[in-house]
Each structure stands twice: as structure tokens, then as C-alpha cells.
Coordinates of C-alpha atoms and ligand atoms in Angstrom, one line a residue:
X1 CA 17.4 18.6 17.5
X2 CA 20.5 16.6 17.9
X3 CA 23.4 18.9 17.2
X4 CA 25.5 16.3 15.4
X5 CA 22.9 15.7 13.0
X6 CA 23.4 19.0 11.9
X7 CA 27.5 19.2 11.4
X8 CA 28.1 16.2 8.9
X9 CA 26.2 17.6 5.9
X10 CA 25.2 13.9 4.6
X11 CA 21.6 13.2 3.8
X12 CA 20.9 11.4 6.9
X13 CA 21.4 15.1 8.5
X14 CA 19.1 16.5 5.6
X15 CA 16.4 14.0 6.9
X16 CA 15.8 15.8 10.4
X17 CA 13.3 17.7 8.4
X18 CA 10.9 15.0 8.6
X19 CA 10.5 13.1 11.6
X20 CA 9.2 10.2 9.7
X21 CA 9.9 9.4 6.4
X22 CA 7.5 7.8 4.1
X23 CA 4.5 9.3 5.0
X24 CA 0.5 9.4 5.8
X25 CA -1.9 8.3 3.5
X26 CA -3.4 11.2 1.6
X27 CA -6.6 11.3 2.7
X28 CA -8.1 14.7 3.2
X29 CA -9.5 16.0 0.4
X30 CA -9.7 19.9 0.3
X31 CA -12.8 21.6 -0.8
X32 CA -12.2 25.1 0.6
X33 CA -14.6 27.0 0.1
X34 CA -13.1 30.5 -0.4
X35 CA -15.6 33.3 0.2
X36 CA -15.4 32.0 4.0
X37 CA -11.5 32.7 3.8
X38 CA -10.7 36.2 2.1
X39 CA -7.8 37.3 2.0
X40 CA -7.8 40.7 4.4
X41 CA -4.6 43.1 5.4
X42 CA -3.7 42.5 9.2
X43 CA -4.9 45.3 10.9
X44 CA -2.8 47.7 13.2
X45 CA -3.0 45.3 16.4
X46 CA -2.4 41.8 13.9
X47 CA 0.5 39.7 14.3
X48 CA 3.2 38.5 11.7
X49 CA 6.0 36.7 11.1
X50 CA 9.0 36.8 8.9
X51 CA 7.5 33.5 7.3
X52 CA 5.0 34.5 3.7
X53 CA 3.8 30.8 4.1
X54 CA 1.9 31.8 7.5
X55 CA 1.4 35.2 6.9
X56 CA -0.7 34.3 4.2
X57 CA -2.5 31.3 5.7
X58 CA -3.0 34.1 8.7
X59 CA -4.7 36.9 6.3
X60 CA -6.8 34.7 4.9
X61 CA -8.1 32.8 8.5
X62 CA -7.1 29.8 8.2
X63 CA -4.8 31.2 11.3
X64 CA -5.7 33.2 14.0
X65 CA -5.9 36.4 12.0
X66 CA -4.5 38.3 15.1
X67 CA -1.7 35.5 14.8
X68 CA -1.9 35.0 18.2
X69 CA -2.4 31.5 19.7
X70 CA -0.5 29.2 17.8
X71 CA 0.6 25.9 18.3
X72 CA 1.6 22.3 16.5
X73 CA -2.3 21.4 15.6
X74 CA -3.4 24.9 14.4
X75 CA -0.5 24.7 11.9
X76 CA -0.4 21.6 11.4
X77 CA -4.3 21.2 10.2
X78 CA -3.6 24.6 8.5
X79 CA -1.4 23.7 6.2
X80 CA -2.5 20.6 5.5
X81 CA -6.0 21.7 4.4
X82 CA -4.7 24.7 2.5
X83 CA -1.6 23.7 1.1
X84 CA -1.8 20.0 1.5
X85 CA 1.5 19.0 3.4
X86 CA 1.2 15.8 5.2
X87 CA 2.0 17.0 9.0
X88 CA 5.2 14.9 9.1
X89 CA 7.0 17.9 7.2
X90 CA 5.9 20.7 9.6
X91 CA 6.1 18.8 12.7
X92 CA 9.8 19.9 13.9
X93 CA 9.5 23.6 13.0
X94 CA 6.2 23.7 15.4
X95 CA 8.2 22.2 17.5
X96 CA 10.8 24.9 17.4
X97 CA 8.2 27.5 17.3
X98 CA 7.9 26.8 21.0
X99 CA 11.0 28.0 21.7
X100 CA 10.6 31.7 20.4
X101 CA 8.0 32.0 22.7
X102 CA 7.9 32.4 26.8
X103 CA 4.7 30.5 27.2
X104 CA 5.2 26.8 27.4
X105 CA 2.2 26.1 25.0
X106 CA 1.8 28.8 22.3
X107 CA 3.4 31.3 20.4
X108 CA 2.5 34.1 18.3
X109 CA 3.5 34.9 14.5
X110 CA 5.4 37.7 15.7
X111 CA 7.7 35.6 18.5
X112 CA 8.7 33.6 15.3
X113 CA 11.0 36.4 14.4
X114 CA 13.6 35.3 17.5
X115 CA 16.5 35.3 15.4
X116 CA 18.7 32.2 15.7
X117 CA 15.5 29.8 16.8
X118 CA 14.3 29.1 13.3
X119 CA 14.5 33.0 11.6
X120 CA 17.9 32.9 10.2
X121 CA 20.3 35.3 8.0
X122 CA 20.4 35.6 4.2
X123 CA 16.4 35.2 3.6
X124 CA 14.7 35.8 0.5
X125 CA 12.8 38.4 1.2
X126 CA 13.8 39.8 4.4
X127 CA 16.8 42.1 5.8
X128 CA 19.3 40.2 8.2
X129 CA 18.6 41.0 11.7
X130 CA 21.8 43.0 11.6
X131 CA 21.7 45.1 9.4
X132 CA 17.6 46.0 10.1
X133 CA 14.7 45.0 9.8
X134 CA 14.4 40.3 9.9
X135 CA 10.6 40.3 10.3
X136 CA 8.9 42.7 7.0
X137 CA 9.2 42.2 3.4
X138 CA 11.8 44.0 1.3
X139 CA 11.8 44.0 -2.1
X140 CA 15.2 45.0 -2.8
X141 CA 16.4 41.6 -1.3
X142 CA 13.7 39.9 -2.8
X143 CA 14.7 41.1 -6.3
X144 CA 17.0 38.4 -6.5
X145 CA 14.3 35.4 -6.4
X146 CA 12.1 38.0 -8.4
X147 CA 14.7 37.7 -11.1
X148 CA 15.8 34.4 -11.2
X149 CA 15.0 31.6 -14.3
X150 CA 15.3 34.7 -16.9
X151 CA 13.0 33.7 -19.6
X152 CA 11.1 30.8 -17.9
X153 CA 8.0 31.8 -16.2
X154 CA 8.6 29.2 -13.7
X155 CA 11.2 28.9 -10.5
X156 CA 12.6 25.2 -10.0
X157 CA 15.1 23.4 -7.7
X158 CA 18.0 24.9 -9.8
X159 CA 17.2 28.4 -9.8
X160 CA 16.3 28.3 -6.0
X161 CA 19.8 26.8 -5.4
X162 CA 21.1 29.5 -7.7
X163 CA 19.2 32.0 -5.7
X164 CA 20.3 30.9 -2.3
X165 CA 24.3 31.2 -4.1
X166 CA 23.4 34.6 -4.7
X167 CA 22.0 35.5 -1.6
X168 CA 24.9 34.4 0.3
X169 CA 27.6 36.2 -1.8
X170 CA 25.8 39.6 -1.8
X171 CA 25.2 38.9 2.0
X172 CA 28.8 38.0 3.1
X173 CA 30.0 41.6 1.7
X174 CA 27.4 43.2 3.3
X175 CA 27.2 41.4 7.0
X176 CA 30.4 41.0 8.3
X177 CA 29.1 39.1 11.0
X178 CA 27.0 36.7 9.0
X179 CA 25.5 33.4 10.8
X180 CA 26.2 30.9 7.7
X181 CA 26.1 27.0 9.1
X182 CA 25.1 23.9 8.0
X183 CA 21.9 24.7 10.2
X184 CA 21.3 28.0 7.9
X185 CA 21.7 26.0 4.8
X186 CA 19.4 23.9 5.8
X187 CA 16.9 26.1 6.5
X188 CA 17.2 28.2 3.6
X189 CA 17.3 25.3 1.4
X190 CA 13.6 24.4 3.3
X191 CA 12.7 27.3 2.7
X192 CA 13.3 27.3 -0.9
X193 CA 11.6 23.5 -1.1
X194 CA 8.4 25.0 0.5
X195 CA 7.8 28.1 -1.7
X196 CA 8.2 25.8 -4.7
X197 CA 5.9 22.9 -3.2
X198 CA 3.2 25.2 -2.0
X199 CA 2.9 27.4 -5.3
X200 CA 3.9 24.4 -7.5
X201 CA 4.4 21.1 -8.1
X202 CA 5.8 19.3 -4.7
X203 CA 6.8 15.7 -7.0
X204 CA 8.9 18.3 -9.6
X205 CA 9.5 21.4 -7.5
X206 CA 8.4 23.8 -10.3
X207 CA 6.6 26.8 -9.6
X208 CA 5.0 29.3 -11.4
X209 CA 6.7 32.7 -10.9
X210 CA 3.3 34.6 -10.8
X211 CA 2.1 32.6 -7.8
X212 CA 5.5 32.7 -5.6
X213 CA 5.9 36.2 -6.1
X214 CA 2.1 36.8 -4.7
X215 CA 3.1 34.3 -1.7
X216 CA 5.5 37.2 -1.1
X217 CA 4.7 40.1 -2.1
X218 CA 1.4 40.3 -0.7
X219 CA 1.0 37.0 1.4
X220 CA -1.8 36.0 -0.9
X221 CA -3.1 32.7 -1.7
X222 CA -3.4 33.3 -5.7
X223 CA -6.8 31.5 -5.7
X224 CA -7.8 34.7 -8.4
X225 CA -5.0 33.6 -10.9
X226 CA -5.6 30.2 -10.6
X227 CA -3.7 28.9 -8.0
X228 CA -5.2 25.2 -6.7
X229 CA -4.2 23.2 -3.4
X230 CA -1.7 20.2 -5.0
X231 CA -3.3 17.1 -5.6
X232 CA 0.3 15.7 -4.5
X233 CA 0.2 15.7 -1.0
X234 CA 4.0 17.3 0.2
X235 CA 5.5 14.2 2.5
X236 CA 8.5 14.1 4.7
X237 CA 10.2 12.2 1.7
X238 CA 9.7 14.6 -1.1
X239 CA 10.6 17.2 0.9
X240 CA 13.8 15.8 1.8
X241 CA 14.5 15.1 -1.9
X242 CA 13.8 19.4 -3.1
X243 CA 16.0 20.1 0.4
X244 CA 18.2 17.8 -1.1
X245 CA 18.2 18.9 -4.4
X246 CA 18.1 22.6 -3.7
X247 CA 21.4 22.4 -1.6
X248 CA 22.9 20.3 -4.0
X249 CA 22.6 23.3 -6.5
X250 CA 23.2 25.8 -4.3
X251 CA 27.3 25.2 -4.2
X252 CA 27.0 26.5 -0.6
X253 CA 30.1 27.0 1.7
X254 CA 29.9 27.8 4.9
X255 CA 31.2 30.9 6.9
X256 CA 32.6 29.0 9.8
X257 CA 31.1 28.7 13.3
X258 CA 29.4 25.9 15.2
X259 CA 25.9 25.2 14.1
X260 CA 23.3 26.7 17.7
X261 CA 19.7 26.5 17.9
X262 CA 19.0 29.6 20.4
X263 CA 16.5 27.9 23.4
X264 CA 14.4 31.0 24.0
X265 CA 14.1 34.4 24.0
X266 CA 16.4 35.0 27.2
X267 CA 19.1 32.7 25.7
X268 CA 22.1 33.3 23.7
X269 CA 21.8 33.4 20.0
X270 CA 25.3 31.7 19.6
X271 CA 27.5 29.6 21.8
X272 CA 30.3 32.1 21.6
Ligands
HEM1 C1 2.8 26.4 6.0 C2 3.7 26.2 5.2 C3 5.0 27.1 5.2 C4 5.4 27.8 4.1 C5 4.9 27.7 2.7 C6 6.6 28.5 4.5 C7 7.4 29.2 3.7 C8 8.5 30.0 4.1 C9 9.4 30.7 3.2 C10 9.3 30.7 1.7 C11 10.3 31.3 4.0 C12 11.5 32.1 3.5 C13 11.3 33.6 3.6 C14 12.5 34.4 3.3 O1 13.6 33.8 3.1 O2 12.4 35.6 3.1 C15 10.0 31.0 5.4 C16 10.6 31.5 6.4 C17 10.3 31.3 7.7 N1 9.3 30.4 8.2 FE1 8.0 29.4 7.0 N2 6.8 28.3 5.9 C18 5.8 27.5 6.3 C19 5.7 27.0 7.6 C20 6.4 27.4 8.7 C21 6.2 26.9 10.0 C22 5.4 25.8 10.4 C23 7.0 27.7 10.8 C24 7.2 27.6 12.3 C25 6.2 27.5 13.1 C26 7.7 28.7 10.0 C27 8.5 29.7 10.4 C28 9.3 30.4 9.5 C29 10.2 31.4 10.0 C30 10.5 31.8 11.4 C31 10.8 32.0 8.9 C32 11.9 33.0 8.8 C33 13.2 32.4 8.4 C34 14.1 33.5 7.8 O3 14.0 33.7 6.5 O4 14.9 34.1 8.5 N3 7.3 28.5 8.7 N4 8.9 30.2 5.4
NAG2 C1 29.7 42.7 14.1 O1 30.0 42.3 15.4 C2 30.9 43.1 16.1 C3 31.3 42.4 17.4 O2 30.1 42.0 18.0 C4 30.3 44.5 16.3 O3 31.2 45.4 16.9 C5 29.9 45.1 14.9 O4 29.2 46.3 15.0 C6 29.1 44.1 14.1 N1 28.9 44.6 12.8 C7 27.7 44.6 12.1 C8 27.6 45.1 10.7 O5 26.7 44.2 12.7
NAG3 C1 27.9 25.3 -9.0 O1 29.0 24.6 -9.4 C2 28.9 24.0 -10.7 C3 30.2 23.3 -11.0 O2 31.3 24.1 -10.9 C4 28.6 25.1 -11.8 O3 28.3 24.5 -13.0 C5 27.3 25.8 -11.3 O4 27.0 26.9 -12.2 C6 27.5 26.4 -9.9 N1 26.2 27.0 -9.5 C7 26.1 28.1 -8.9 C8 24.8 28.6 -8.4 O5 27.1 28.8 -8.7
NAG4 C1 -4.6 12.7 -3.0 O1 -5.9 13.3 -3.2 C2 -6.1 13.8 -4.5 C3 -7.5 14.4 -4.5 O2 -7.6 15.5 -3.8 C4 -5.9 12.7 -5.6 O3 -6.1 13.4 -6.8 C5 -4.5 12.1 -5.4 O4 -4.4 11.1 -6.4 C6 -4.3 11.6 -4.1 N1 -3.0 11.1 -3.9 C7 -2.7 9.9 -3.4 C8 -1.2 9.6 -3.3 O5 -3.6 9.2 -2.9
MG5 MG1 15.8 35.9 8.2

């Protein structure tokens, strides 16, 4: 990742997302056939992340259910299958998935949780490193997505910006040493894009509450409710355009410091 891409917040930096813009052809077709993919709790020796998207593609095995093992294809294939996102749009946090991990070739759900590599402060669903607990859900800091569009039963790009605002204020009081960079924003605006794309609509970026808050809660692919794989394949562009969108609504400031990807587990998590 090229550093300067990440300081000038202009939408060439909000491209790095998506290694190339424009995208594959939507050709695979999914027919999943479900009763070879339950959904099953990890069990006591399993794996996970701090990530609900691959948590959930992990309890129902279309991971390593261990969550052991991973690398760029086994996501990559993954979530295109399940959640059909063109490979382009997953490619650089594989990538980066490396890093949290010792061995050159593979990591584990649970190395993802390297805070400062990809897991980040002010999450949706999950504590900030420190204060506790980065890798589990918790409602209480997911009660703020939980709530958000009052009287909709659908989340979009302005209620995820919205969200991320309130995140951020509630988590400047309470972490006084907050990472908040144009690299978190970024992320967190991602991270938005993809909960809405997955459980929704990845050309509108509308999501039915019900399924995002089953992504979460239980890291459950809410095939009983009616959930269904898009027919709109997510591509690097309209994933730049939500990120876009997303930050756009999200009024975010930073909290100073210099934007650092952390290299590894043995590196520093800042450069100061
Ligand atoms: C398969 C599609 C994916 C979906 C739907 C997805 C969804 C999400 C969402 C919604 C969050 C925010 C959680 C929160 O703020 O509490 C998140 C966080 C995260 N994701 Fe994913 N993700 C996907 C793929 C990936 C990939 C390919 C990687 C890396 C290999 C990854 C690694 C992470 C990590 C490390 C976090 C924690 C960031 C943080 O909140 O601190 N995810 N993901
Ligand atoms: C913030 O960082 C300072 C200096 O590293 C440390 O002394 C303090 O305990 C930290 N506070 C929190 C809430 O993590
Ligand atoms: C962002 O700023 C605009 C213009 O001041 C305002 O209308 C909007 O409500 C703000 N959004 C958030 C989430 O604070
Ligand atoms: C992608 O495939 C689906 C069938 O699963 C189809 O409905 C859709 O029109 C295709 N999209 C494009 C852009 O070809
Ligand atoms: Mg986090």
C-alpha cells in the first residue's frame, strides 16, 4: 500500500480498495446448495476473527471451519460463490491478511485480529483493542448500528455514515488514545460498504436490518429468512462508489497521527 495514497483523502486514495477498477464479467452463477453448508457454532478449538463477513462464511464451511489455513484463493472463491463479490474487491485485504500472520503463506481467522494490520479502532461491533476485548461481538457497541434508520426496516449509505459519526464521537471520550486516520476511515467506511452489499443491494447499498443484524449477531447467513446471494455481482467500482458515499456521509475528522499499516505481528503498531 502506498502510504501517500492514503493521506490526501481524494477519491483516487478511496480507489486502493480495488486494484482494478471496472471489473470481471459476472460469470459464476451460484447454486449453493445449502444442506451441504449449515450453519454450526465453532467449537472450543475453532478459530475466528473480528470480521462477521468470514466468521460466517467460516460456520457455515465455506471456510476452513477450524479457520485455519487461509489464504487469497480460499477467500477469494469464498466470497465470490457465497456472497458474489468479484475478487477484484477482496484482493488487497488478503493481501494484508498476510501480514498478521508469521507464516509467509497462510493465516488463520484468529491472526486477523493483529490490531493496526487491517483490525482497526471504533468497529461496529467490537471493543477497541484498548479498552478490551477487539476480536468478540458486543452488543453494547453494536447497539448503535442496531438502532440506526429509526422507522425504516432497512440500513443505507446514510445511516452507515451516520453510524460511523456516532461511533467515533462516543469513542474519542472513551479512548483517549484512539487510532483515527484517513487509513481507519477508510476501513470503517469498507466496512460499512460490505455489510450493506452482502445483506443487500450492492448497486443501491440498502440492506435489510433483519439480515445485517443476523451477519452480526450470530454470523449467520439468513438463508431461513430469506436472504439470496445478489444477482449484482459487487465490483471494485461499486464498491468504491458505497466507500465513497459512506464517507461522504459520515462527516468524519480525524484525530491526528500519520496514517501506519503495522507489517507483522513483531512490528510496531504506529510509527511513533
Ligand atoms: C467476505 C466478505 C467480507 C465481509 C462481508 C466483511 C465484513 C466486515 C464487517 C462488516 C466488518 C466490521 C466489523 C465491525 O466493525 O465490528 C469487518 C471487519 C473486519 N474484516 Fe471483514 N469482511 C469481509 C472480508 C474480509 C477479508 C477478505 C478480510 C481479510 C482477510 C477481512 C478482515 C476483517 C478484519 C480484520 C476486520 C476487523 C476490523 C475492525 O473492525 O477492527 N474481512 N468485516
Ligand atoms: C493511553 O496511552 C498512554 C501512553 O501510552 C497510557 O499510559 C495510557 O494508559 C493509555 N490509556 C488508555 C485508556 O489506553
Ligand atoms: C453532516 O453534516 C451535514 C451538513 O452540516 C449535516 O446535515 C448532517 O446531518 C451531518 N451528518 C452527521 C452524521 O453528522
Ligand atoms: C449476473 O448473474 C445473474 C444470475 O445469477 C444475472 O441475473 C445477472 O444479470 C448477471 N449480471 C451481469 C452483469 O451479467
Ligand atoms: Mg476493531
Amino acid at each position: 500500500m502506498h502510504f501517500r495514497t492514503l493521506v490526501s483523502l481524494s477519491t483516487v486514495s478511496l480507489s486502493i480498495f480495488a486494484a482494478k477498477v471496472g471489473g470481471v464479467p459476472n460469470s459464476s452463477e451460484s447454486s449453493v446448495d445449502w444442506d451441504v453448508y449449515p450453519w454450526m457454532a465453532p467449537g472450543p478449538n475453532d478459530l475466528r476473527s473480528p470480521c462477521p463477513g468470514l466468521n460466517a462464511l467460516a460456520n457455515h464451511g465455506f471456510l476452513p471451519r477450524d479457520g485455519r489455513g487461509l489464504n487469497g484463493p480460499v477467500i477469494l472463491d469464498a466470497s465470490q460463490k457465497v456472497f458474489n463479490i468479484q475478487p477484484e474487491v477482496l484482493t488487497l485485504p488478503t493481501k494484508l491478511g498476510l501480514l498478521t500472520s508469521d507464516d509467509p503463506v497462510s493465516f488463520t481467522l484468529d491472526d486477523l485480529k493483529l490490531h493496526g494490520t487491517i483490525e482497526h479502532d471504533t468497529s461496529l461491533s467490537r471493543q477497541d483493542l484498548a479498552l478490551g476485548d477487539n476480536l468478540h461481538f458486543n452488543e453494547e457497541i453494536f447497539s448503535t448500528l442496531a438502532n440506526a434508520n429509526p422507522g425504516e426496516s432497512f440500513y443505507d449509505v446514510n445511516s452507515a455514515g451516520e453510524v460511523m459519526y456516532q461511533r467515533l464521537q462516543q469513542d474519542i471520550v472513551a479512548n483517549p488514545n484512539i487510532t483515527n486516520t484517513v487509513k481507519e476511515a477508510l476501513l470503517r467506511s469498507a466496512d460499512s460498504a460490505l455489510y450493506l452489499s452482502v445483506m443487500g443491494d450492492p448497486s443501491t447499498g440498502k440492506a435489510p436490518k433483519k439480515f445485517v443484524q443476523i451477519l452480526f449477531r450470530e454470523e449467520r447467513l439468513p438463508v431461513a429468512e430469506g436472504w439470496q446471494r445478489s444477482s449484482i455481482p459487487l465490483d471494485g467500482k461499486t464498491f468504491n462508489s458505497l466507500i465513497n458515499s459512506i464517507m461522504e456521509a459520515s462527516n468524519w475528522t480525524t484525530s491526528g497521527g500519520c496514517p501506519w499499516v503495522r507489517l507483522g505481528p513483531e512490528q510496531p503498531v504506529s510509527i511513533v
